[in-house]
mmCIF file of C-alpha atoms in Angstrom:
data_model
loop_
_atom_site.group_PDB
_atom_site.id
_atom_site.type_symbol
_atom_site.label_atom_id
_atom_site.label_comp_id
_atom_site.label_asym_id
_atom_site.label_seq_id
_atom_site.Cartn_x
_atom_site.Cartn_y
_atom_site.Cartn_z
ATOM 1 C CA UNK A 50 0.000 0.000 0.000
ATOM 2 C CA UNK A 51 1.364 3.418 -0.997
ATOM 3 C CA UNK A 52 1.999 5.769 1.911
ATOM 4 C CA UNK A 53 1.765 9.512 1.393
ATOM 5 C CA UNK A 54 4.358 11.320 3.483
ATOM 6 C CA UNK A 55 5.044 15.007 4.098
ATOM 7 C CA UNK A 56 8.711 15.587 4.942
ATOM 8 C CA UNK A 57 9.617 18.814 6.775
ATOM 9 C CA UNK A 58 13.302 19.631 6.396
ATOM 10 C CA UNK A 59 15.101 21.442 9.196
ATOM 11 C CA UNK A 60 17.361 24.430 8.755
ATOM 12 C CA UNK A 61 20.442 22.174 8.800
ATOM 13 C CA UNK A 62 19.312 20.797 5.426
ATOM 14 C CA UNK A 63 20.157 24.120 3.730
ATOM 15 C CA UNK A 64 22.059 26.393 6.084
ATOM 16 C CA UNK A 65 25.855 26.325 6.295
ATOM 17 C CA UNK A 66 28.450 28.656 7.784
ATOM 18 C CA UNK A 67 28.970 29.882 4.222
ATOM 19 C CA UNK A 68 25.852 31.865 3.133
ATOM 20 C CA UNK A 69 26.710 31.830 -0.580
ATOM 21 C CA UNK A 70 24.330 30.289 -3.088
ATOM 22 C CA UNK A 71 26.944 27.713 -4.068
ATOM 23 C CA UNK A 72 27.388 26.500 -0.497
ATOM 24 C CA UNK A 73 23.650 26.247 0.132
ATOM 25 C CA UNK A 74 23.131 24.395 -3.149
ATOM 26 C CA UNK A 75 25.867 21.969 -2.088
ATOM 27 C CA UNK A 76 24.162 21.411 1.277
ATOM 28 C CA UNK A 77 20.915 20.611 -0.510
ATOM 29 C CA UNK A 78 22.691 18.120 -2.767
ATOM 30 C CA UNK A 79 23.739 16.278 0.388
ATOM 31 C CA UNK A 80 20.170 16.480 1.691
ATOM 32 C CA UNK A 81 18.722 15.139 -1.566
ATOM 33 C CA UNK A 82 21.156 12.231 -1.456
ATOM 34 C CA UNK A 83 20.053 11.431 2.101
ATOM 35 C CA UNK A 84 16.407 11.441 0.951
ATOM 36 C CA UNK A 85 17.064 8.894 -1.817
ATOM 37 C CA UNK A 86 15.831 5.948 0.340
ATOM 38 C CA UNK A 87 12.412 7.628 0.510
ATOM 39 C CA UNK A 88 12.414 8.509 -3.187
ATOM 40 C CA UNK A 89 13.512 5.005 -4.175
ATOM 41 C CA UNK A 90 10.743 3.421 -2.107
ATOM 42 C CA UNK A 91 7.892 2.757 -4.546
ATOM 43 C CA UNK A 92 5.491 2.542 -1.604
ATOM 44 C CA UNK A 93 6.007 6.214 -0.662
ATOM 45 C CA UNK A 94 4.580 9.384 -2.208
ATOM 46 C CA UNK A 95 6.709 12.239 -0.886
ATOM 47 C CA UNK A 96 5.990 15.934 -0.428
ATOM 48 C CA UNK A 97 8.814 18.158 0.861
ATOM 49 C CA UNK A 98 8.596 21.365 2.884
ATOM 50 C CA UNK A 99 11.492 23.454 4.152
ATOM 51 C CA UNK A 100 12.398 26.461 6.264
ATOM 52 C CA UNK A 101 13.736 29.791 5.012
ATOM 53 C CA UNK A 102 14.384 31.884 8.140
ATOM 54 C CA UNK A 103 18.076 32.578 7.457
ATOM 55 C CA UNK A 104 17.498 33.125 3.738
ATOM 56 C CA UNK A 105 14.586 35.552 4.085
ATOM 57 C CA UNK A 106 16.407 37.448 6.836
ATOM 58 C CA UNK A 107 19.542 37.813 4.712
ATOM 59 C CA UNK A 108 17.493 38.862 1.684
ATOM 60 C CA UNK A 109 15.788 41.591 3.694
ATOM 61 C CA UNK A 110 19.184 42.874 4.861
ATOM 62 C CA UNK A 111 20.477 42.917 1.279
ATOM 63 C CA UNK A 112 17.412 44.863 0.172
ATOM 64 C CA UNK A 113 17.685 47.368 2.997
ATOM 65 C CA UNK A 114 21.328 47.984 2.118
ATOM 66 C CA UNK A 115 20.288 48.985 -1.410
ATOM 67 C CA UNK A 116 16.974 50.618 -0.485
ATOM 68 C CA UNK A 117 16.180 53.800 -2.439
ATOM 69 C CA UNK A 118 13.121 55.454 -4.027
ATOM 70 C CA UNK A 119 14.091 53.898 -7.376
ATOM 71 C CA UNK A 120 14.947 50.499 -5.868
ATOM 72 C CA UNK A 121 12.658 50.046 -2.844
ATOM 73 C CA UNK A 122 13.044 47.117 -0.470
ATOM 74 C CA UNK A 123 10.306 44.502 -0.762
ATOM 75 C CA UNK A 124 7.968 43.614 2.157
ATOM 76 C CA UNK A 125 8.394 40.370 4.105
ATOM 77 C CA UNK A 126 5.612 38.467 2.301
ATOM 78 C CA UNK A 127 7.280 39.175 -1.050
ATOM 79 C CA UNK A 128 10.682 38.221 0.376
ATOM 80 C CA UNK A 129 9.174 34.892 1.498
ATOM 81 C CA UNK A 130 7.909 34.336 -2.058
ATOM 82 C CA UNK A 131 11.337 35.196 -3.465
ATOM 83 C CA UNK A 132 13.132 32.753 -1.184
ATOM 84 C CA UNK A 133 10.532 30.062 -1.920
ATOM 85 C CA UNK A 134 11.482 30.324 -5.586
ATOM 86 C CA UNK A 135 15.195 30.502 -4.760
ATOM 87 C CA UNK A 136 15.243 27.400 -2.543
ATOM 88 C CA UNK A 137 12.755 25.601 -4.796
ATOM 89 C CA UNK A 138 15.174 26.052 -7.699
ATOM 90 C CA UNK A 139 18.085 24.762 -5.618
ATOM 91 C CA UNK A 140 16.031 21.758 -4.488
ATOM 92 C CA UNK A 141 14.958 20.942 -8.029
ATOM 93 C CA UNK A 142 18.584 20.964 -9.122
ATOM 94 C CA UNK A 143 19.675 18.881 -6.144
ATOM 95 C CA UNK A 144 16.977 16.207 -6.518
ATOM 96 C CA UNK A 145 17.572 15.891 -10.271
ATOM 97 C CA UNK A 146 21.309 15.373 -9.698
ATOM 98 C CA UNK A 147 20.648 12.837 -6.932
ATOM 99 C CA UNK A 148 18.315 10.842 -9.213
ATOM 100 C CA UNK A 149 20.916 10.767 -11.997
ATOM 101 C CA UNK A 150 23.714 9.838 -9.579
ATOM 102 C CA UNK A 151 21.678 6.905 -8.262
ATOM 103 C CA UNK A 152 20.669 5.690 -11.748
ATOM 104 C CA UNK A 153 17.000 6.323 -11.014
ATOM 105 C CA UNK A 154 14.223 7.395 -13.322
ATOM 106 C CA UNK A 155 14.247 11.172 -13.692
ATOM 107 C CA UNK A 156 10.801 11.911 -12.264
ATOM 108 C CA UNK A 157 9.439 15.473 -12.526
ATOM 109 C CA UNK A 158 10.537 17.724 -9.658
ATOM 110 C CA UNK A 159 8.219 20.682 -9.096
ATOM 111 C CA UNK A 160 8.304 23.534 -6.589
ATOM 112 C CA UNK A 161 4.905 25.131 -5.977
ATOM 113 C CA UNK A 162 4.906 28.756 -4.827
ATOM 114 C CA UNK A 163 2.494 28.353 -1.950
ATOM 115 C CA UNK A 164 0.245 30.817 -0.115
ATOM 116 C CA UNK A 165 -0.711 30.071 3.489
ATOM 117 C CA UNK A 166 -3.833 31.684 4.919
ATOM 118 C CA UNK A 167 -3.572 33.122 8.440
ATOM 119 C CA UNK A 168 -6.098 34.843 10.707
ATOM 120 C CA UNK A 169 -5.739 38.631 10.618
ATOM 121 C CA UNK A 170 -6.642 38.675 14.335
ATOM 122 C CA UNK A 171 -3.991 36.112 15.313
ATOM 123 C CA UNK A 172 -2.317 37.360 18.506
ATOM 124 C CA UNK A 173 1.076 36.540 16.988
ATOM 125 C CA UNK A 174 0.925 39.904 15.211
ATOM 126 C CA UNK A 175 1.103 41.547 18.646
ATOM 127 C CA UNK A 176 4.067 39.455 19.834
ATOM 128 C CA UNK A 177 6.754 38.599 17.246
ATOM 129 C CA UNK A 178 8.515 35.277 17.935
ATOM 130 C CA UNK A 179 9.841 33.876 14.635
ATOM 131 C CA UNK A 180 13.638 34.261 14.223
ATOM 132 C CA UNK A 181 14.874 35.345 10.793
ATOM 133 C CA UNK A 182 18.271 36.292 9.449
ATOM 134 C CA UNK A 183 21.728 35.825 10.974
ATOM 135 C CA UNK A 184 22.848 35.582 14.590
ATOM 136 C CA UNK A 185 24.452 38.658 16.197
ATOM 137 C CA UNK A 186 26.802 38.934 19.130
ATOM 138 C CA UNK A 187 26.299 41.700 21.706
ATOM 139 C CA UNK A 188 28.120 44.289 19.603
ATOM 140 C CA UNK A 189 26.352 43.354 16.355
ATOM 141 C CA UNK A 190 22.981 43.321 18.092
ATOM 142 C CA UNK A 191 23.533 46.818 19.509
ATOM 143 C CA UNK A 192 24.521 48.132 16.074
ATOM 144 C CA UNK A 193 21.476 46.600 14.356
ATOM 145 C CA UNK A 194 19.136 47.831 17.087
ATOM 146 C CA UNK A 195 20.478 51.355 16.675
ATOM 147 C CA UNK A 196 20.119 51.164 12.897
ATOM 148 C CA UNK A 197 16.618 49.593 12.925
ATOM 149 C CA UNK A 198 14.909 50.708 16.164
ATOM 150 C CA UNK A 199 11.551 49.212 15.145
ATOM 151 C CA UNK A 200 12.944 45.703 14.828
ATOM 152 C CA UNK A 201 12.448 43.223 17.673
ATOM 153 C CA UNK A 202 15.366 40.994 18.734
ATOM 154 C CA UNK A 203 15.575 38.003 21.084
ATOM 155 C CA UNK A 204 18.396 35.896 22.446
ATOM 156 C CA UNK A 205 18.166 32.558 20.588
ATOM 157 C CA UNK A 206 19.069 29.423 22.595
ATOM 158 C CA UNK A 207 22.476 30.732 23.679
ATOM 159 C CA UNK A 208 23.624 31.187 20.083
ATOM 160 C CA UNK A 209 23.302 34.992 19.930
ATOM 161 C CA UNK A 210 20.618 37.522 19.062
ATOM 162 C CA UNK A 211 18.243 37.300 16.109
ATOM 163 C CA UNK A 212 15.518 39.457 14.689
ATOM 164 C CA UNK A 213 11.997 38.096 15.278
ATOM 165 C CA UNK A 214 8.818 38.770 13.303
ATOM 166 C CA UNK A 215 5.167 37.693 13.758
ATOM 167 C CA UNK A 216 4.519 33.979 13.242
ATOM 168 C CA UNK A 217 0.761 33.388 12.988
ATOM 169 C CA UNK A 218 -0.653 29.856 12.812
ATOM 170 C CA UNK A 219 -1.624 28.561 9.357
ATOM 171 C CA UNK A 220 -5.321 27.934 8.832
ATOM 172 C CA UNK A 221 -5.355 26.832 5.195
ATOM 173 C CA UNK A 222 -3.051 26.232 2.214
ATOM 174 C CA UNK A 223 -4.489 27.993 -0.856
ATOM 175 C CA UNK A 224 -2.884 25.589 -3.350
ATOM 176 C CA UNK A 225 -3.659 22.342 -1.452
ATOM 177 C CA UNK A 226 -6.200 21.015 -3.948
ATOM 178 C CA UNK A 227 -3.843 21.721 -6.846
ATOM 179 C CA UNK A 228 -1.022 19.864 -5.094
ATOM 180 C CA UNK A 229 -2.967 16.595 -4.621
ATOM 181 C CA UNK A 230 -3.025 15.496 -8.292
ATOM 182 C CA UNK A 231 0.688 16.282 -8.601
ATOM 183 C CA UNK A 232 1.450 13.906 -5.741
ATOM 184 C CA UNK A 233 -0.788 11.207 -7.205
ATOM 185 C CA UNK A 234 1.107 11.509 -10.516
ATOM 186 C CA UNK A 235 4.405 10.516 -8.831
ATOM 187 C CA UNK A 236 5.758 14.053 -9.083
ATOM 188 C CA UNK A 237 8.330 15.010 -6.445
ATOM 189 C CA UNK A 238 6.719 18.153 -5.007
ATOM 190 C CA UNK A 239 8.218 20.908 -2.866
ATOM 191 C CA UNK A 240 5.532 23.076 -1.264
ATOM 192 C CA UNK A 241 4.969 25.626 1.473
ATOM 193 C CA UNK A 242 8.599 26.732 1.524
ATOM 194 C CA UNK A 243 9.366 28.772 4.617
ATOM 195 C CA UNK A 244 5.886 28.017 5.922
ATOM 196 C CA UNK A 245 4.292 29.542 2.830
ATOM 197 C CA UNK A 246 3.635 33.127 1.830
ATOM 198 C CA UNK A 247 1.470 34.572 4.626
ATOM 199 C CA UNK A 248 -1.837 35.931 3.357
ATOM 200 C CA UNK A 249 -5.193 36.881 4.829
ATOM 201 C CA UNK A 250 -8.439 36.208 3.010
ATOM 202 C CA UNK A 251 -10.406 39.235 1.808
ATOM 203 C CA UNK A 252 -13.591 39.705 -0.217
ATOM 204 C CA UNK A 253 -11.378 40.362 -3.237
ATOM 205 C CA UNK A 254 -9.094 37.359 -2.771
ATOM 206 C CA UNK A 255 -5.929 37.346 -0.659
ATOM 207 C CA UNK A 256 -3.634 40.018 0.750
ATOM 208 C CA UNK A 257 -0.035 39.449 1.842
ATOM 209 C CA UNK A 258 0.951 40.286 5.416
ATOM 210 C CA UNK A 259 4.257 40.987 7.180
ATOM 211 C CA UNK A 260 5.026 37.663 8.864
ATOM 212 C CA UNK A 261 6.921 34.378 8.567
ATOM 213 C CA UNK A 262 4.995 31.191 9.331
ATOM 214 C CA UNK A 263 6.698 28.369 11.225
ATOM 215 C CA UNK A 264 7.496 25.720 8.640
ATOM 216 C CA UNK A 265 6.656 22.784 10.932
ATOM 217 C CA UNK A 266 3.139 24.053 11.675
ATOM 218 C CA UNK A 267 2.681 24.704 7.965
ATOM 219 C CA UNK A 268 3.956 21.194 7.177
ATOM 220 C CA UNK A 269 1.382 19.784 9.605
ATOM 221 C CA UNK A 270 -1.371 21.724 7.813
ATOM 222 C CA UNK A 271 -0.115 20.573 4.385
ATOM 223 C CA UNK A 272 -0.017 16.977 5.632
ATOM 224 C CA UNK A 273 -3.574 17.269 6.895
ATOM 225 C CA UNK A 274 -4.938 18.827 3.697
ATOM 226 C CA UNK A 275 -3.231 16.407 1.267
ATOM 227 C CA UNK A 276 -4.345 13.487 3.468
ATOM 228 C CA UNK A 277 -0.839 12.283 4.274
ATOM 229 C CA UNK A 278 -0.414 9.024 6.150
ATOM 230 C CA UNK A 279 2.566 10.336 8.080
ATOM 231 C CA UNK A 280 4.190 13.662 8.907
ATOM 232 C CA UNK A 281 7.967 13.306 9.101
ATOM 233 C CA UNK A 282 9.774 16.237 10.752
ATOM 234 C CA UNK A 283 13.525 16.042 10.168
ATOM 235 C CA UNK A 284 15.875 17.833 12.531
ATOM 236 C CA UNK A 285 19.429 17.523 13.870
ATOM 237 C CA UNK A 286 18.815 14.620 16.292
ATOM 238 C CA UNK A 287 17.556 11.045 15.871
ATOM 239 C CA UNK A 288 15.048 11.333 18.730
ATOM 240 C CA UNK A 289 13.314 13.787 21.011
ATOM 241 C CA UNK A 290 14.596 13.636 24.611
ATOM 242 C CA UNK A 291 13.197 14.575 27.981
ATOM 243 C CA UNK A 292 15.541 15.847 30.697
ATOM 244 C CA UNK A 293 17.855 16.739 27.822
ATOM 245 C CA UNK A 294 21.569 16.901 28.713
ATOM 246 C CA UNK A 295 20.858 15.810 32.291
ATOM 247 C CA UNK A 296 21.974 12.594 34.043
ATOM 248 C CA UNK A 297 18.421 11.225 33.760
ATOM 249 C CA UNK A 298 18.085 12.075 30.045
ATOM 250 C CA UNK A 299 15.562 9.787 28.336
ATOM 251 C CA UNK A 300 15.101 9.062 24.638
ATOM 252 C CA UNK A 301 11.504 9.076 23.444
ATOM 253 C CA UNK A 302 10.495 6.418 20.934
ATOM 254 C CA UNK A 303 6.772 5.645 20.567
ATOM 255 C CA UNK A 304 4.817 8.187 22.614
ATOM 256 C CA UNK A 305 1.080 8.730 22.984
ATOM 257 C CA UNK A 306 -0.508 12.154 22.677
ATOM 258 C CA UNK A 307 -1.355 12.118 26.371
ATOM 259 C CA UNK A 308 2.254 11.376 27.333
ATOM 260 C CA UNK A 309 3.640 14.043 25.003
ATOM 261 C CA UNK A 310 1.152 16.615 26.259
ATOM 262 C CA UNK A 311 2.347 15.960 29.823
ATOM 263 C CA UNK A 312 5.975 16.480 28.754
ATOM 264 C CA UNK A 313 5.049 19.774 27.068
ATOM 265 C CA UNK A 314 3.269 20.961 30.207
ATOM 266 C CA UNK A 315 6.385 20.087 32.241
ATOM 267 C CA UNK A 316 8.396 22.437 30.011
ATOM 268 C CA UNK A 317 10.610 19.635 28.696
ATOM 269 C CA UNK A 318 11.215 21.183 25.266
ATOM 270 C CA UNK A 319 13.000 24.437 24.410
ATOM 271 C CA UNK A 320 10.741 27.084 22.868
ATOM 272 C CA UNK A 321 13.320 28.086 20.260
ATOM 273 C CA UNK A 322 14.130 24.595 19.015
ATOM 274 C CA UNK A 323 12.260 21.358 19.788
ATOM 275 C CA UNK A 324 8.958 22.695 21.170
ATOM 276 C CA UNK A 325 7.471 23.925 17.846
ATOM 277 C CA UNK A 326 8.363 20.620 16.193
ATOM 278 C CA UNK A 327 6.652 18.651 18.960
ATOM 279 C CA UNK A 328 3.590 20.915 18.932
ATOM 280 C CA UNK A 329 3.279 20.762 15.131
ATOM 281 C CA UNK A 330 3.533 16.961 15.193
ATOM 282 C CA UNK A 331 0.886 16.821 17.926
ATOM 283 C CA UNK A 332 -1.452 19.069 15.930
ATOM 284 C CA UNK A 333 -1.253 16.719 12.946
ATOM 285 C CA UNK A 334 -1.925 13.648 15.097
ATOM 286 C CA UNK A 335 -4.825 15.362 16.886
ATOM 287 C CA UNK A 336 -6.490 16.501 13.647
ATOM 288 C CA UNK A 337 -6.002 13.306 11.627
ATOM 289 C CA UNK A 338 -5.499 10.387 14.012
ATOM 290 C CA UNK A 339 -2.376 9.475 12.015
ATOM 291 C CA UNK A 340 1.203 9.279 13.352
ATOM 292 C CA UNK A 341 3.929 11.887 13.164
ATOM 293 C CA UNK A 342 7.632 11.178 13.543
ATOM 294 C CA UNK A 343 10.525 13.438 14.560
ATOM 295 C CA UNK A 344 13.997 12.204 13.633
ATOM 296 C CA UNK A 345 17.121 13.164 11.649
ATOM 297 C CA UNK A 346 18.116 12.909 8.002
ATOM 298 C CA UNK A 347 20.943 10.595 9.017
ATOM 299 C CA UNK A 348 18.434 8.229 10.647
ATOM 300 C CA UNK A 349 16.147 8.051 7.618
ATOM 301 C CA UNK A 350 16.969 4.480 6.521
ATOM 302 C CA UNK A 351 16.524 3.193 10.056
ATOM 303 C CA UNK A 352 13.209 5.033 10.215
ATOM 304 C CA UNK A 353 12.058 3.279 7.025
ATOM 305 C CA UNK A 354 13.316 -0.149 8.063
ATOM 306 C CA UNK A 355 12.643 -0.144 11.800
ATOM 307 C CA UNK A 356 10.186 2.709 12.359
ATOM 308 C CA UNK A 357 12.796 4.427 14.542
ATOM 309 C CA UNK A 358 12.798 8.041 15.712
ATOM 310 C CA UNK A 359 10.254 9.616 18.051
ATOM 311 C CA UNK A 360 6.816 8.523 16.852
ATOM 312 C CA UNK A 361 3.757 10.293 18.265
ATOM 313 C CA UNK A 362 0.533 8.301 18.102
ATOM 314 C CA UNK A 363 -3.067 9.092 19.151
#
């Protein structure tokens, strides 16, 4: 029986210490190669989503540096669209090369520029939380704050300071119905890049808003709407842990919703890293009754063969 799977790539799938296009393309070639076991598996229909926080942040900085009446900087929603196309192109190139390298049939690889509907009254617009752009040390943060006093910055998991913008929850994917037949036709589809272009619904259609949607929550919504059998969130670790980095650290394998909810209420997961992944996975399980798994790219074959990773079930 064919399983339909939505795969949410973490930032480590694209981001490197070198922010050049060439380096990021190279990182995605490695990622595509690691995804070959899923692509090769004839029993899997795969949809890929990805983040874009560093890319959209860097693009906004580049635009601000050249901002002028004749060359105005674009708003965040347009920057999200631009980086969707940018990363979608890189991913198409990477997957095509990986298919050729592995002597596999060259299936169509398509990136769909995707709009994600959010609620205009979402409280996230009052409290920005989504990190974008590079990390800054104390000196760099002070300089950026002085230059852009309206920007909001937070300290990010001990790694430095980053700009944060509103991150409303996705309510609908505009292109979901158009994506379904692509998946059924064995097309390798990349959708909802960077969480999708944030839009609100109006009587005249849709209007872009200044925000960046969390890619894991968007992946959960995509998985729900395309009727995926499994949501697979890929990150830097093979499993989710409780009591992380403590003597009583415990690896989570198969976990029920009730157990995971208790861990969340205990504050077991860091808000800037694992918590949104866990919450997005739980949302998918709650809405569909189907499992979600959090694991790493490196653990992908073991996930396919032994169902390893942290699997959340109803």
